[in-house]
Short mmCIF file of C-alpha atoms in Angstrom, two decimals:
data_model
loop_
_atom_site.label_atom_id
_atom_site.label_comp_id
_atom_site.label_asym_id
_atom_site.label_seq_id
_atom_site.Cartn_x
_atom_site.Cartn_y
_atom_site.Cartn_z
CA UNK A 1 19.65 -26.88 -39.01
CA UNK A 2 18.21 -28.76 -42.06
CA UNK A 3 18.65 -32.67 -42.17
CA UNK A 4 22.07 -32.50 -45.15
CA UNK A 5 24.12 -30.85 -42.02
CA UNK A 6 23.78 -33.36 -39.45
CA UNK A 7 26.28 -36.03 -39.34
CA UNK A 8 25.01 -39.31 -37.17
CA UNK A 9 27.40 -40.51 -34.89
CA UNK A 10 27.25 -43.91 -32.83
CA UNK A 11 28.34 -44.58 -29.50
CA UNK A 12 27.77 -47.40 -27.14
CA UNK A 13 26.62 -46.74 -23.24
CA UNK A 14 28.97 -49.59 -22.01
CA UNK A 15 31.77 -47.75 -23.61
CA UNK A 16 30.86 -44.03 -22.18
CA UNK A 17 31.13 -45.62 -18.99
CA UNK A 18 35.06 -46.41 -19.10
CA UNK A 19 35.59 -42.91 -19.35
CA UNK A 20 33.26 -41.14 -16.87
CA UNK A 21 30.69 -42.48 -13.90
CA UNK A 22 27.05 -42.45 -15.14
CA UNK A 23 24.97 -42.60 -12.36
CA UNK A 24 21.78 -42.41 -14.46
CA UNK A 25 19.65 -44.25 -17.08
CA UNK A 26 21.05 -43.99 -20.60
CA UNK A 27 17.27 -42.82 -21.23
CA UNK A 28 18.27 -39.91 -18.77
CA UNK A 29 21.80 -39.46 -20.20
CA UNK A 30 20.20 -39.27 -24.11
CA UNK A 31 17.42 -35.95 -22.72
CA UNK A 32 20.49 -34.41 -21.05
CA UNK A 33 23.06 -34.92 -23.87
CA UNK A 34 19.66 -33.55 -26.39
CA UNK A 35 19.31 -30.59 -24.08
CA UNK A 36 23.01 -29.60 -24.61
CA UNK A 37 23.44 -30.09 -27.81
CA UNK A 38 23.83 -33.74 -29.29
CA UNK A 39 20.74 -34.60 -30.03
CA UNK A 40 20.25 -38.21 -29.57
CA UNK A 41 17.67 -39.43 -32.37
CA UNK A 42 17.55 -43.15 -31.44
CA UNK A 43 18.17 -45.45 -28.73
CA UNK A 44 19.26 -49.04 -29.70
CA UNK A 45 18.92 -51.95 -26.70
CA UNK A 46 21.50 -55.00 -26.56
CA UNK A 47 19.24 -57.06 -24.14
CA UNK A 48 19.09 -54.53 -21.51
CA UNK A 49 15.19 -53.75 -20.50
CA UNK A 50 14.03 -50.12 -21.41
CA UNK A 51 13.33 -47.83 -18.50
CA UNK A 52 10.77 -45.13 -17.98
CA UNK A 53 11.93 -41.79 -17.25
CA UNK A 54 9.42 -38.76 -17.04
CA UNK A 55 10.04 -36.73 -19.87
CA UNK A 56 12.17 -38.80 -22.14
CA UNK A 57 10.51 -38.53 -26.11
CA UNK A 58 11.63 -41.93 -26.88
CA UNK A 59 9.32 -44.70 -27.96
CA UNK A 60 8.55 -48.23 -26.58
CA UNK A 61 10.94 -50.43 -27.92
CA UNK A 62 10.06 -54.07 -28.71
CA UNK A 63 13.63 -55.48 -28.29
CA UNK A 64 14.56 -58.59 -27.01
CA UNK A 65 15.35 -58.13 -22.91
CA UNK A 66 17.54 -61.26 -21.83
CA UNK A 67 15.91 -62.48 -18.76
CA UNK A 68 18.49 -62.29 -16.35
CA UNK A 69 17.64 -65.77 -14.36
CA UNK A 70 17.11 -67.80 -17.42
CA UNK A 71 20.15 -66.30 -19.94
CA UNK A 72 23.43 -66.37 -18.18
CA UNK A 73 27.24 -66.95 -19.06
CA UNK A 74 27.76 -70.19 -19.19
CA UNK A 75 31.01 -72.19 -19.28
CA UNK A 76 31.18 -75.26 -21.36
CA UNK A 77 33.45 -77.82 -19.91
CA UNK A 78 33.07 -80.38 -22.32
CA UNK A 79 31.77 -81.38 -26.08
CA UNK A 80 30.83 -84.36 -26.72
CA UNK A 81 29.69 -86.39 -30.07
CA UNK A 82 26.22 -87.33 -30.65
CA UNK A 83 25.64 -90.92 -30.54
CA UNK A 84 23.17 -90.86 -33.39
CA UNK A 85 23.87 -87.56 -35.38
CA UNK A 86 26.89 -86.48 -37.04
CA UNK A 87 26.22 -82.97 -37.28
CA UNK A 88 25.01 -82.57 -33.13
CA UNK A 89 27.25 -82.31 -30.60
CA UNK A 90 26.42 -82.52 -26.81
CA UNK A 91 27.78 -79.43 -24.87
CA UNK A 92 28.17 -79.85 -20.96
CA UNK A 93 27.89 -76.25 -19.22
CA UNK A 94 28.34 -75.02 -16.43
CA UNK A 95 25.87 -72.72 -15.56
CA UNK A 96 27.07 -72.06 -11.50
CA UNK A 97 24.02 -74.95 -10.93
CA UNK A 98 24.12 -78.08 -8.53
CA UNK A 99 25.21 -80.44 -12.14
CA UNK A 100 25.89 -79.28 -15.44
CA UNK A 101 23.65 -79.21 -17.97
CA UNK A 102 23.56 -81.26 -21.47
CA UNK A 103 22.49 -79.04 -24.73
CA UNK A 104 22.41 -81.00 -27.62
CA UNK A 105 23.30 -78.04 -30.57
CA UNK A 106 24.34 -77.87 -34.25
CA UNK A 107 26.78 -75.14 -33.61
CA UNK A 108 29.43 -76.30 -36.18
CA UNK A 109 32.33 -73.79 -34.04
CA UNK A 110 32.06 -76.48 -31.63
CA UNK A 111 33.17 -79.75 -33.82
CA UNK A 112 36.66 -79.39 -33.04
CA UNK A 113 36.00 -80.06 -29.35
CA UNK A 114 33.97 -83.06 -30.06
CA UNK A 115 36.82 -85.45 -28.83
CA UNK A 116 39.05 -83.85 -26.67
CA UNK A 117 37.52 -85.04 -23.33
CA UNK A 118 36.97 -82.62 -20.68
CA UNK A 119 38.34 -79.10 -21.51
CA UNK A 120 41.43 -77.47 -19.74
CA UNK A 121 39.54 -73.94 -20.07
CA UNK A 122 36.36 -73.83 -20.65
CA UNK A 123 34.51 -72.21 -23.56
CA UNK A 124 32.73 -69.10 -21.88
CA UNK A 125 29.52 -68.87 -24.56
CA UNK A 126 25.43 -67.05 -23.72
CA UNK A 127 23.41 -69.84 -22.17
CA UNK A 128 19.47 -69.82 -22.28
CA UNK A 129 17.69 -72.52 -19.88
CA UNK A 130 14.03 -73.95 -20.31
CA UNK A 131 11.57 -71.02 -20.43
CA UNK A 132 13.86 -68.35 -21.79
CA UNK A 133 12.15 -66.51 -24.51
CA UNK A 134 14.61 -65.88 -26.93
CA UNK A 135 14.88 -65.34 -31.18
CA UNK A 136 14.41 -68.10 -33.63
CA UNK A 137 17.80 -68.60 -35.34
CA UNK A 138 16.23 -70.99 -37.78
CA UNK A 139 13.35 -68.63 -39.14
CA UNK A 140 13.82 -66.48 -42.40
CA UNK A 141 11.23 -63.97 -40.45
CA UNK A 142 11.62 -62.42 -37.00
CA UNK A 143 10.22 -64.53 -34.37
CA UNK A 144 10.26 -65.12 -30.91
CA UNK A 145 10.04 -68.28 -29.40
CA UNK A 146 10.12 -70.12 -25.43
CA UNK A 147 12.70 -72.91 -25.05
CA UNK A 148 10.62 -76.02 -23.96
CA UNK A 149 12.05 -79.30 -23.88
CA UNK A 150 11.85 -81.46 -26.12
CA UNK A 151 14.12 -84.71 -27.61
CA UNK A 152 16.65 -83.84 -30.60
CA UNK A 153 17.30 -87.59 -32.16
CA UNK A 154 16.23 -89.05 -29.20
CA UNK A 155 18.41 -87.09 -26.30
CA UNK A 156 16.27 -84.81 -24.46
CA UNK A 157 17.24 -81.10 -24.42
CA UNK A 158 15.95 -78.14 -22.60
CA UNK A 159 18.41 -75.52 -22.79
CA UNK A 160 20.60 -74.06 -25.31
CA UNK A 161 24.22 -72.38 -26.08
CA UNK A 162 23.08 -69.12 -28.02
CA UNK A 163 24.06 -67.56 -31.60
CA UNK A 164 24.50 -63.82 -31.94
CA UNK A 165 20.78 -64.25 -34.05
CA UNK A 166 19.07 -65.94 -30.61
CA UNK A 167 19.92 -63.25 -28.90
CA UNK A 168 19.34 -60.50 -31.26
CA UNK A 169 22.86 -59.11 -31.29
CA UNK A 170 23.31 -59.72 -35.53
CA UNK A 171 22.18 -62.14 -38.09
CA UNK A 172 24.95 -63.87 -37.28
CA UNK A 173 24.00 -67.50 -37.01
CA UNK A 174 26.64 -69.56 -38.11
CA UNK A 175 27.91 -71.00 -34.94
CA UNK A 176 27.28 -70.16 -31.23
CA UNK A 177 28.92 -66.89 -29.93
CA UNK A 178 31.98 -67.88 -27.72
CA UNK A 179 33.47 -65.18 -25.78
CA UNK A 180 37.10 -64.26 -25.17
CA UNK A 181 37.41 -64.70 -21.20
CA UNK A 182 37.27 -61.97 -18.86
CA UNK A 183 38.58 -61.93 -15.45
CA UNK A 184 35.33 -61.48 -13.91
CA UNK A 185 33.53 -64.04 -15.64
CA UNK A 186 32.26 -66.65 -13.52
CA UNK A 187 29.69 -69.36 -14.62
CA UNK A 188 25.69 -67.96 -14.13
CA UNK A 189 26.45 -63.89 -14.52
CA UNK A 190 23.07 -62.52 -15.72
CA UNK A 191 24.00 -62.10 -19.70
CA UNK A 192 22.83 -58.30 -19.35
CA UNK A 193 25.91 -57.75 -17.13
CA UNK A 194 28.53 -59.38 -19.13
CA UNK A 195 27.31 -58.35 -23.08
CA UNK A 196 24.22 -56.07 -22.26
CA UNK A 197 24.55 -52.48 -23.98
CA UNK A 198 22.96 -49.98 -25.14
CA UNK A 199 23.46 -47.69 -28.69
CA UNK A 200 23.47 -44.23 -28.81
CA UNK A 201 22.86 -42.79 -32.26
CA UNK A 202 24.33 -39.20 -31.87
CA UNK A 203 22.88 -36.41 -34.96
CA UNK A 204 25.92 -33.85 -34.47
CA UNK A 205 26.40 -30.40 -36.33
CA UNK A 206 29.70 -29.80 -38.36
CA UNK A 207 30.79 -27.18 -35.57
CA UNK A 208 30.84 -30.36 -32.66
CA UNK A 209 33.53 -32.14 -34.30
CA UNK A 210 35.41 -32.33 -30.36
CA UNK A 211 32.35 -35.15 -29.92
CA UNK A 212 33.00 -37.53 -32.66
CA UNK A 213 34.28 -39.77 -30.50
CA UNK A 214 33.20 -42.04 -27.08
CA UNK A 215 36.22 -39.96 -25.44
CA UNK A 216 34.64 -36.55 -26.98
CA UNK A 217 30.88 -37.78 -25.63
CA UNK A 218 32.07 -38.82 -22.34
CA UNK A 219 33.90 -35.10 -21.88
CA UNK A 220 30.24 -33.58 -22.75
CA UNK A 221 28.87 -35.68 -19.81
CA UNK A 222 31.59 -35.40 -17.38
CA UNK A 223 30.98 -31.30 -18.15
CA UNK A 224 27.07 -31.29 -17.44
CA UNK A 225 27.17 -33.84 -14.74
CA UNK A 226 30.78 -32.76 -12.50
CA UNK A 227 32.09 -35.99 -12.65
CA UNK A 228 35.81 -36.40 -13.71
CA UNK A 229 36.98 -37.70 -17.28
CA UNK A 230 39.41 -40.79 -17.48
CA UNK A 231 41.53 -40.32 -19.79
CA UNK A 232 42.98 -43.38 -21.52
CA UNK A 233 46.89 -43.67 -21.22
CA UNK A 234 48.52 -42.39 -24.23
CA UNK A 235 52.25 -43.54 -23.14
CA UNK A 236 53.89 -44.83 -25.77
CA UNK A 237 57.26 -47.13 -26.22
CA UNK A 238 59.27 -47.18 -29.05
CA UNK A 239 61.66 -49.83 -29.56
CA UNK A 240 64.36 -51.49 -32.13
CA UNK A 241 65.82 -49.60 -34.89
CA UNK A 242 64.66 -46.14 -35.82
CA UNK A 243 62.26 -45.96 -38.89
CA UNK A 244 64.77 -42.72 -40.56
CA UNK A 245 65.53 -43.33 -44.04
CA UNK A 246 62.96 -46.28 -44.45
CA UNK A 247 59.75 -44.00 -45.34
CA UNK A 248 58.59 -40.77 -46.01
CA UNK A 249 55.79 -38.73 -45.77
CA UNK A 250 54.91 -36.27 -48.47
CA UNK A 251 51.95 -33.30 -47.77
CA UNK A 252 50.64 -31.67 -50.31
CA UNK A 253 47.94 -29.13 -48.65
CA UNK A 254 49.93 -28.86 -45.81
CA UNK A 255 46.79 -25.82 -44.82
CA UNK A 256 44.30 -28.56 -44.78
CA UNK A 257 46.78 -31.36 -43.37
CA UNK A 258 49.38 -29.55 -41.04
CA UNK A 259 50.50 -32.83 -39.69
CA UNK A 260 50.69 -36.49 -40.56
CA UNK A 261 53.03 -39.34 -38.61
CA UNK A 262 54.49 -42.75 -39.28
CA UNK A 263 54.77 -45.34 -37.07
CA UNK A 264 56.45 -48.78 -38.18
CA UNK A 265 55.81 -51.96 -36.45
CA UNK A 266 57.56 -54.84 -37.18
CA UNK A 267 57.07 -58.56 -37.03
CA UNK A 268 53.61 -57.82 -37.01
CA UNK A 269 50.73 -61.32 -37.02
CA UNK A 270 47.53 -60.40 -39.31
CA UNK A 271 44.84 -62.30 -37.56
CA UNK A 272 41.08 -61.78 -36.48
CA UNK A 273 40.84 -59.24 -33.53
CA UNK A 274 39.51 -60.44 -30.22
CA UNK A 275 35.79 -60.77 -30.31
CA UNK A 276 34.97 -57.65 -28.08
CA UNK A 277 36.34 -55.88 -30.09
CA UNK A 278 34.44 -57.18 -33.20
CA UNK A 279 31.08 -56.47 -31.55
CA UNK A 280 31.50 -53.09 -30.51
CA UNK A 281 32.85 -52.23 -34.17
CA UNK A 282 30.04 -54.00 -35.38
CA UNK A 283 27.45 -51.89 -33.46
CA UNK A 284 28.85 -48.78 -34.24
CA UNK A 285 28.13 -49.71 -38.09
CA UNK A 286 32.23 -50.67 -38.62
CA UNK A 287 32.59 -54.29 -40.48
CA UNK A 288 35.60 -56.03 -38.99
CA UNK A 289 37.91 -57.02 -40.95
CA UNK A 290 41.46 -57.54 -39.15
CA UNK A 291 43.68 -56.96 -35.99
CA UNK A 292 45.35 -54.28 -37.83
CA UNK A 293 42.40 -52.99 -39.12
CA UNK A 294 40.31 -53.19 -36.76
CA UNK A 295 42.14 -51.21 -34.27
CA UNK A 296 42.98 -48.00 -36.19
CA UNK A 297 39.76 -47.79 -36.62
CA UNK A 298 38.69 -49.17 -33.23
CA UNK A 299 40.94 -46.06 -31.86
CA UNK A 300 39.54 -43.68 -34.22
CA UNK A 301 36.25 -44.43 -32.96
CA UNK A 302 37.03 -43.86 -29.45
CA UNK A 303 39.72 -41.38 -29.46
CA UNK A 304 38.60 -39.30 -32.60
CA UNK A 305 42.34 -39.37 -33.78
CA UNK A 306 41.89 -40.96 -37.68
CA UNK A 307 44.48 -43.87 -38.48
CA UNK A 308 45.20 -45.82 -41.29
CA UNK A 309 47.31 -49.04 -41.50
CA UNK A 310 49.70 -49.94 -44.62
CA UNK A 311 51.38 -53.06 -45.07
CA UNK A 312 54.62 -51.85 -45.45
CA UNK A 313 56.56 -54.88 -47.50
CA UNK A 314 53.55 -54.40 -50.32
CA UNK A 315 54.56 -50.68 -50.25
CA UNK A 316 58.59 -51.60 -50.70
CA UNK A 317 57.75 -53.78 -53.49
CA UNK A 318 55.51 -50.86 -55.15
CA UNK A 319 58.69 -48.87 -54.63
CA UNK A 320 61.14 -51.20 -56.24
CA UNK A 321 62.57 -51.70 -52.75
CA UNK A 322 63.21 -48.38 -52.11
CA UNK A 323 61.73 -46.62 -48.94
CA UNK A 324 58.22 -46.06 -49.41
CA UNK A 325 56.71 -42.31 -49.56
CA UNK A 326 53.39 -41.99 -47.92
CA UNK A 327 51.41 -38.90 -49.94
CA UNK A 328 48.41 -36.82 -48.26
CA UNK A 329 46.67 -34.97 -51.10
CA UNK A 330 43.27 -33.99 -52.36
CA UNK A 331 41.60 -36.43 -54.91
CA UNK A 332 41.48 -35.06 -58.64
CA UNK A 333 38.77 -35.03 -60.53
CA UNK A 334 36.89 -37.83 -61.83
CA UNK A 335 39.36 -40.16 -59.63
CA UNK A 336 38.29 -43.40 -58.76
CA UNK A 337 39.23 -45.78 -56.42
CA UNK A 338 38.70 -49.13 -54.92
CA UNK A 339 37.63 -49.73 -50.67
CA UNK A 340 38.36 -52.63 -49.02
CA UNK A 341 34.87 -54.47 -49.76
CA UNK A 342 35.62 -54.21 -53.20
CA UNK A 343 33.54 -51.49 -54.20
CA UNK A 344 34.92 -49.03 -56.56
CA UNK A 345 34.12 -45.51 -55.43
#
């Protein structure tokens, strides 16, 4: 079909992989998923190596493969001040070696630690030791570079706690990347295990609409390969008083929209959502933004069922304290509005 009728959709190999067994090389998985139908234009590595498979169309990439005995998960147990530089701090990890090892970073995220002795839990962050090739976080230009040791005011360092921009995840390079703990985390796991994905960009036709989704994707493959789908749980609890008579839902094209449902949480924190979260919505093009957010649309990415939070006590107000009436219509002509990054559409 011509190029204005294909609709790219991303999904992320790690993901797949909660949903069905793949027993084969997402280079594999890509020709298979081409052959039947969603055509996989381009494969995006997250540290994982490229493999060669006979047959695959798919180009060399020059990505950044995190060596898996020189960057590892490391566990910092303690930060310590600098003795001569206000803006270093002195990280002790634990990297499952015989000692742990002093980095001497700039990673401002860490400042807070500075004083508080040895840590209770330990900050779980990507650790790179002496040799690891890895990118430069400090260069305006792309640029590879080999940790070699050298003295950073006069402490010698040879290893390093890694940004999202050293290990060519983002440009993110504000701080080093500490990770939420996992159960299976234990100091010195090869970084391609713990954070190591691959992208999947997906060019589907209007008619393949069941596959806009990891949980739509992972039925294609569990069809062509015989392994069973796992679906998520979809049980649901509803507690406390019954939301009757405190909103409404009005549908206007009720042929286009047959059905549209409120759900109303209550006592509800807005805060950042945890960080796995934030990198899989950031590789599948999504900016985070908030828990609340960044779970409707985490969930609409994976499930294919849209959702949309509203702050309800904004929509009482805009109601004069009345219940507030939700409305599903078409947009009228020349409408405009205004998207949550501010730009007027």
């Amino acid at each position: 079909p011509p190029r204005s009728t294909l609709f790219p959709y991303t999904t992320l190999f790690r993901s797949l992989k909660e949903f069905v067994t793949i027993d084969m090389p997402v280079e594999a998985l890509a020709q298979r998923l081409t052959s039947a139908g969603l055509e996989v234009a381009k494969l995006h590595y997250i540290g994982l190596p490229q493999q060669e498979v006979p047959g695959t169309r798919y180009p060399k990439s020059t990505h950044l493969v995190w060596e898996r005995d020189k960057i590892l998960l490391g566990a910092i147990r303690e930060v310590k001040p600098h003795p001569d530089a206000d803006r270093l701090v002195l990280a002790l990890v634990d990297y499952g070696g015989d000692e742990l090892e002093q980095c001497v970073t700039g990673a401002p995220n860490l400042y807070e630690y500075k004083h508080l002795g040895p840590l209770p839990e330990p900050l779980w962050a990507p650790f790179a030791l002496e040799g690891a090739t890895v990118w430069d976080g400090h260069s305006d230009e792309p640029k590879l570079m080999k940790l070699q040791g050298k003295k950073l005011r006069g402490i010698y360092n040879k290893s390093m706690v890694c940004s999202e921009k050293e290990l060519g995840i983002s440009e993110e390079h504000e701080g080093i990347l500490i990770l939420d703990p996992e159960p299976h985390f234990r100091p010195g796991l090869p970084l391609q295990d713990v954070l190591g994905d691959v992208v999947l960009e997906i060019e589907l036709t209007p008619n393949l609409g069941h596959a806009f989704s990891i949980l739509g994707v992972a039925r294609e493959i569990a069809a062509m390969t015989g392994q069973p789908l796992r679906q998520p749980s979809y049980d649901f609890v509803a507690e406390g008083a019954p939301i009757a008579g405190q909103a409404a839902i009005e549908i206007h094209t009720p042929e286009l929209n047959p059905r549209f449902t409120l759900t109303l949480l209550r006592n509800t924190r807005v805060q950042p959502s945890p960080g796995w979260m934030q990198r899989r919505l950031r590789l599948a093009g999504q900016r985070p933004i908030n828990n609340i957010v960044d779970v409707t649309n985490y969930i609409t990415f994976e499930l294919g069922q849209p959702l949309h939070a509203f702050d309800y006590d904004k929509l009482a107000a805009r109601a004069g304290g009345q219940p507030p009436t939700i409305i599903t219509r078409l947009p009228q002509p020349n409408e405009t509005l205004e998207t949550l990054d501010g730009v007027k559409r």
